[in-house]
Amino acid sequence: MRLIIILVFPLLLIASVLGATGTPTSKKPKKDSAKPTYKAHLRTAIGYGIKPIANSKQLNTYVKKNKLSNAKCNKGCTINKLTHSKAYLVPKANKVLNEIAKTFYTKTKSSFTVTSITRTLADQHRLRQVNNNAKNGLSSHNFGCSYDISYIRFNGKKSPNAKLEKALENILIQYQREGKIYYIKEKWQSCFHVTVRS
């Protein structure tokens, strides 16, 4: 019974975000939208055509179908040890992550740290036990197109740096204006929540 609730509840949430036709109920936000909401992130995530990833088994199915691939960082970023997420992304999200990293490295000769990537619904449930800020219900992390970039971890260690934080946010603002991403600055988690637009 509990498993049925876990699997059915996300589908009800999707239905509330989408209209009866299965398409987004509101118009696409403008490319330079200064403050996109979490709903905008979720609508974008649903647009990739991947169902919310319930568990590791379903994640592996998407990997076999080439809908998800290993998340890799080139020069300009590192992936932190992940405890409540998996290092997999839709290919476009990984491509844009590395474009952001390349731009950041070119401007600063430094690297940022990715602290969370794709979460299964099971991961999300575990995270809520230790993090009250973790979203109830669906998150764009459940679809393989979002990641969190720390703004207090640079060059592979926890080292807050106002100058690097500003440089990173300016790059995210640029990418958002270009219609490539949405981002939200999460103060409780000291990270930028980034969703790559489809």
mmCIF file of C-alpha atoms in Angstrom:
data_model
loop_
_atom_site.group_PDB
_atom_site.id
_atom_site.type_symbol
_atom_site.label_atom_id
_atom_site.label_comp_id
_atom_site.label_asym_id
_atom_site.label_seq_id
_atom_site.Cartn_x
_atom_site.Cartn_y
_atom_site.Cartn_z
ATOM 1 C CA MET A 1 0.000 0.000 0.000
ATOM 2 C CA ARG A 2 2.814 2.405 0.905
ATOM 3 C CA LEU A 3 4.597 1.691 -2.407
ATOM 4 C CA ILE A 4 1.399 2.481 -4.327
ATOM 5 C CA ILE A 5 1.113 5.842 -2.556
ATOM 6 C CA ILE A 6 4.771 6.671 -3.296
ATOM 7 C CA LEU A 7 4.289 5.885 -7.000
ATOM 8 C CA VAL A 8 0.811 7.416 -7.470
ATOM 9 C CA PHE A 9 1.302 10.660 -5.523
ATOM 10 C CA PRO A 10 3.946 12.062 -7.947
ATOM 11 C CA LEU A 11 1.596 11.402 -10.878
ATOM 12 C CA LEU A 12 -1.121 13.421 -9.151
ATOM 13 C CA LEU A 13 1.358 16.264 -8.662
ATOM 14 C CA ILE A 14 2.262 16.175 -12.351
ATOM 15 C CA ALA A 15 -1.425 16.370 -13.200
ATOM 16 C CA SER A 16 -1.736 19.491 -11.055
ATOM 17 C CA VAL A 17 1.186 21.145 -12.872
ATOM 18 C CA LEU A 18 -0.087 20.147 -16.313
ATOM 19 C CA GLY A 19 -3.532 20.787 -17.723
ATOM 20 C CA ALA A 20 -5.929 18.096 -18.866
ATOM 21 C CA THR A 21 -4.263 18.111 -22.282
ATOM 22 C CA GLY A 22 -0.899 17.069 -20.828
ATOM 23 C CA THR A 23 0.778 20.327 -21.780
ATOM 24 C CA PRO A 24 1.887 23.140 -19.493
ATOM 25 C CA THR A 25 -1.094 25.176 -18.315
ATOM 26 C CA SER A 26 0.668 28.507 -18.478
ATOM 27 C CA LYS A 27 2.744 30.232 -21.107
ATOM 28 C CA LYS A 28 6.485 29.732 -21.156
ATOM 29 C CA PRO A 29 8.207 32.253 -18.896
ATOM 30 C CA LYS A 30 10.240 34.897 -20.685
ATOM 31 C CA LYS A 31 13.873 34.027 -21.337
ATOM 32 C CA ASP A 32 15.122 36.781 -19.075
ATOM 33 C CA SER A 33 12.714 36.043 -16.216
ATOM 34 C CA ALA A 34 14.624 37.389 -13.204
ATOM 35 C CA LYS A 35 13.098 35.122 -10.555
ATOM 36 C CA PRO A 36 11.694 31.857 -11.879
ATOM 37 C CA THR A 37 9.661 29.841 -9.393
ATOM 38 C CA TYR A 38 10.099 26.197 -8.476
ATOM 39 C CA LYS A 39 6.990 25.554 -10.599
ATOM 40 C CA ALA A 40 8.893 26.813 -13.645
ATOM 41 C CA HIS A 41 11.710 24.384 -12.834
ATOM 42 C CA LEU A 42 9.217 21.530 -12.455
ATOM 43 C CA ARG A 43 7.388 22.332 -15.705
ATOM 44 C CA THR A 44 10.725 22.312 -17.512
ATOM 45 C CA ALA A 45 11.719 18.995 -15.929
ATOM 46 C CA ILE A 46 8.444 17.351 -16.928
ATOM 47 C CA GLY A 47 9.034 18.581 -20.489
ATOM 48 C CA TYR A 48 11.951 16.169 -20.917
ATOM 49 C CA GLY A 49 9.472 13.268 -21.138
ATOM 50 C CA ILE A 50 11.001 11.311 -18.274
ATOM 51 C CA LYS A 51 8.719 10.113 -15.491
ATOM 52 C CA PRO A 52 9.814 10.908 -11.942
ATOM 53 C CA ILE A 53 12.573 8.401 -11.176
ATOM 54 C CA ALA A 54 11.223 6.184 -8.403
ATOM 55 C CA ASN A 55 14.339 4.197 -7.467
ATOM 56 C CA SER A 56 17.733 2.935 -8.636
ATOM 57 C CA LYS A 57 16.150 0.237 -10.772
ATOM 58 C CA GLN A 58 14.162 2.762 -12.784
ATOM 59 C CA LEU A 59 17.212 5.026 -13.031
ATOM 60 C CA ASN A 60 19.208 2.131 -14.524
ATOM 61 C CA THR A 61 16.419 1.560 -17.057
ATOM 62 C CA TYR A 62 16.753 5.169 -18.233
ATOM 63 C CA VAL A 63 20.539 4.757 -18.439
ATOM 64 C CA LYS A 64 20.140 1.664 -20.655
ATOM 65 C CA LYS A 65 17.790 3.628 -22.912
ATOM 66 C CA ASN A 66 20.390 6.462 -23.121
ATOM 67 C CA LYS A 67 17.950 8.951 -21.596
ATOM 68 C CA LEU A 68 20.372 9.463 -18.705
ATOM 69 C CA SER A 69 24.154 9.260 -18.692
ATOM 70 C CA ASN A 70 26.961 9.622 -16.162
ATOM 71 C CA ALA A 71 27.348 13.195 -15.008
ATOM 72 C CA LYS A 72 30.894 14.321 -15.671
ATOM 73 C CA CYS A 73 32.637 17.567 -14.861
ATOM 74 C CA ASN A 74 35.467 18.895 -16.957
ATOM 75 C CA LYS A 75 37.790 21.730 -15.958
ATOM 76 C CA GLY A 76 35.943 24.322 -13.903
ATOM 77 C CA CYS A 77 33.847 22.055 -11.705
ATOM 78 C CA THR A 78 34.015 19.064 -9.396
ATOM 79 C CA ILE A 79 31.297 16.746 -8.116
ATOM 80 C CA ASN A 80 31.182 16.433 -4.346
ATOM 81 C CA LYS A 81 30.685 13.038 -2.696
ATOM 82 C CA LEU A 82 26.948 12.448 -3.216
ATOM 83 C CA THR A 83 24.967 10.928 -0.345
ATOM 84 C CA HIS A 84 21.353 11.615 -1.360
ATOM 85 C CA SER A 85 21.548 11.815 -5.141
ATOM 86 C CA LYS A 86 23.049 10.014 -8.125
ATOM 87 C CA ALA A 87 25.601 11.330 -10.639
ATOM 88 C CA TYR A 88 23.377 10.947 -13.717
ATOM 89 C CA LEU A 89 21.841 13.599 -15.954
ATOM 90 C CA VAL A 90 19.991 13.930 -19.225
ATOM 91 C CA PRO A 91 22.706 14.604 -21.850
ATOM 92 C CA LYS A 92 21.705 18.248 -22.409
ATOM 93 C CA ALA A 93 21.929 19.022 -18.677
ATOM 94 C CA ASN A 94 25.452 17.583 -18.512
ATOM 95 C CA LYS A 95 26.466 19.549 -21.620
ATOM 96 C CA VAL A 96 25.240 22.839 -20.146
ATOM 97 C CA LEU A 97 26.893 22.068 -16.786
ATOM 98 C CA ASN A 98 30.240 21.790 -18.548
ATOM 99 C CA GLU A 99 29.593 24.960 -20.564
ATOM 100 C CA ILE A 100 28.960 26.835 -17.292
ATOM 101 C CA ALA A 101 32.119 25.289 -15.799
ATOM 102 C CA LYS A 102 34.218 26.258 -18.824
ATOM 103 C CA THR A 103 32.946 29.843 -18.689
ATOM 104 C CA PHE A 104 33.603 29.998 -14.930
ATOM 105 C CA TYR A 105 37.137 28.639 -15.298
ATOM 106 C CA THR A 106 37.922 31.016 -18.170
ATOM 107 C CA LYS A 107 36.832 34.003 -16.078
ATOM 108 C CA THR A 108 38.258 32.961 -12.688
ATOM 109 C CA LYS A 109 40.786 30.125 -13.169
ATOM 110 C CA SER A 110 38.829 28.390 -10.368
ATOM 111 C CA SER A 111 36.341 25.559 -10.074
ATOM 112 C CA PHE A 112 32.953 25.289 -8.353
ATOM 113 C CA THR A 113 31.444 22.230 -6.635
ATOM 114 C CA VAL A 114 28.254 20.380 -7.571
ATOM 115 C CA THR A 115 26.657 19.069 -4.360
ATOM 116 C CA SER A 116 23.470 17.352 -5.575
ATOM 117 C CA ILE A 117 22.352 15.936 -8.913
ATOM 118 C CA THR A 118 19.574 13.466 -9.753
ATOM 119 C CA ARG A 119 17.446 12.220 -6.889
ATOM 120 C CA THR A 120 15.159 9.239 -7.075
ATOM 121 C CA LEU A 121 11.908 9.528 -5.135
ATOM 122 C CA ALA A 122 13.485 7.141 -2.621
ATOM 123 C CA ASP A 123 16.507 9.490 -2.319
ATOM 124 C CA GLN A 124 14.152 12.441 -1.841
ATOM 125 C CA HIS A 125 12.346 10.624 0.955
ATOM 126 C CA ARG A 126 15.651 9.831 2.721
ATOM 127 C CA LEU A 127 16.824 13.432 2.312
ATOM 128 C CA ARG A 128 13.706 14.766 4.028
ATOM 129 C CA GLN A 129 14.697 12.821 7.142
ATOM 130 C CA VAL A 130 17.833 14.965 7.528
ATOM 131 C CA ASN A 131 16.974 18.163 5.634
ATOM 132 C CA ASN A 132 13.733 19.993 6.405
ATOM 133 C CA ASN A 133 14.306 22.165 3.346
ATOM 134 C CA ALA A 134 14.033 19.146 1.013
ATOM 135 C CA LYS A 135 10.943 19.496 -1.130
ATOM 136 C CA ASN A 136 7.836 17.494 -0.290
ATOM 137 C CA GLY A 137 6.442 15.777 -3.372
ATOM 138 C CA LEU A 138 8.179 16.218 -6.692
ATOM 139 C CA SER A 139 11.401 18.101 -7.338
ATOM 140 C CA SER A 140 13.022 18.859 -10.679
ATOM 141 C CA HIS A 141 15.916 16.753 -9.330
ATOM 142 C CA ASN A 142 13.644 13.700 -9.828
ATOM 143 C CA PHE A 143 13.831 14.065 -13.616
ATOM 144 C CA GLY A 144 17.589 14.189 -14.278
ATOM 145 C CA CYS A 145 17.829 17.788 -15.452
ATOM 146 C CA SER A 146 18.738 19.692 -12.267
ATOM 147 C CA TYR A 147 21.758 20.071 -10.038
ATOM 148 C CA ASP A 148 22.858 22.170 -7.101
ATOM 149 C CA ILE A 149 26.033 24.229 -7.346
ATOM 150 C CA SER A 150 27.479 25.314 -4.011
ATOM 151 C CA TYR A 151 28.402 28.960 -3.662
ATOM 152 C CA ILE A 152 30.589 28.305 -0.622
ATOM 153 C CA ARG A 153 32.754 25.528 -2.088
ATOM 154 C CA PHE A 154 35.427 26.415 -4.588
ATOM 155 C CA ASN A 155 38.542 24.630 -5.845
ATOM 156 C CA GLY A 156 37.546 21.326 -4.236
ATOM 157 C CA LYS A 157 37.082 22.543 -0.672
ATOM 158 C CA LYS A 158 34.677 24.495 1.488
ATOM 159 C CA SER A 159 36.011 27.999 1.090
ATOM 160 C CA PRO A 160 33.421 30.793 0.846
ATOM 161 C CA ASN A 161 34.601 33.527 -1.489
ATOM 162 C CA ALA A 162 32.368 36.522 -2.253
ATOM 163 C CA LYS A 163 34.219 37.334 -5.482
ATOM 164 C CA LEU A 164 33.898 33.792 -6.881
ATOM 165 C CA GLU A 165 30.283 33.550 -5.715
ATOM 166 C CA LYS A 166 29.452 36.767 -7.608
ATOM 167 C CA ALA A 167 31.292 35.588 -10.726
ATOM 168 C CA LEU A 168 29.368 32.300 -10.661
ATOM 169 C CA GLU A 169 26.014 34.017 -10.189
ATOM 170 C CA ASN A 170 26.734 36.456 -13.023
ATOM 171 C CA ILE A 171 27.336 33.476 -15.327
ATOM 172 C CA LEU A 172 24.065 31.867 -14.216
ATOM 173 C CA ILE A 173 22.235 35.154 -14.840
ATOM 174 C CA GLN A 174 23.716 35.235 -18.349
ATOM 175 C CA TYR A 175 22.693 31.637 -19.079
ATOM 176 C CA GLN A 176 19.210 32.283 -17.732
ATOM 177 C CA ARG A 177 18.820 35.362 -19.939
ATOM 178 C CA GLU A 178 19.889 33.275 -22.915
ATOM 179 C CA GLY A 179 17.073 30.811 -22.142
ATOM 180 C CA LYS A 180 19.410 27.908 -21.323
ATOM 181 C CA ILE A 181 18.632 27.470 -17.625
ATOM 182 C CA TYR A 182 16.544 28.523 -14.670
ATOM 183 C CA TYR A 183 18.292 29.073 -11.372
ATOM 184 C CA ILE A 184 17.275 29.870 -7.812
ATOM 185 C CA LYS A 185 19.629 30.904 -5.021
ATOM 186 C CA GLU A 186 18.902 28.660 -2.030
ATOM 187 C CA LYS A 187 20.148 30.370 1.102
ATOM 188 C CA TRP A 188 19.480 27.495 3.525
ATOM 189 C CA GLN A 189 21.623 25.100 1.487
ATOM 190 C CA SER A 190 24.151 27.695 0.251
ATOM 191 C CA CYS A 191 23.680 26.593 -3.343
ATOM 192 C CA PHE A 192 22.312 27.617 -6.701
ATOM 193 C CA HIS A 193 19.553 25.235 -7.782
ATOM 194 C CA VAL A 194 19.898 24.966 -11.577
ATOM 195 C CA THR A 195 17.493 23.366 -14.046
ATOM 196 C CA VAL A 196 18.543 23.062 -17.677
ATOM 197 C CA ARG A 197 15.793 24.014 -20.096
ATOM 198 C CA SER A 198 14.763 21.480 -22.740
#
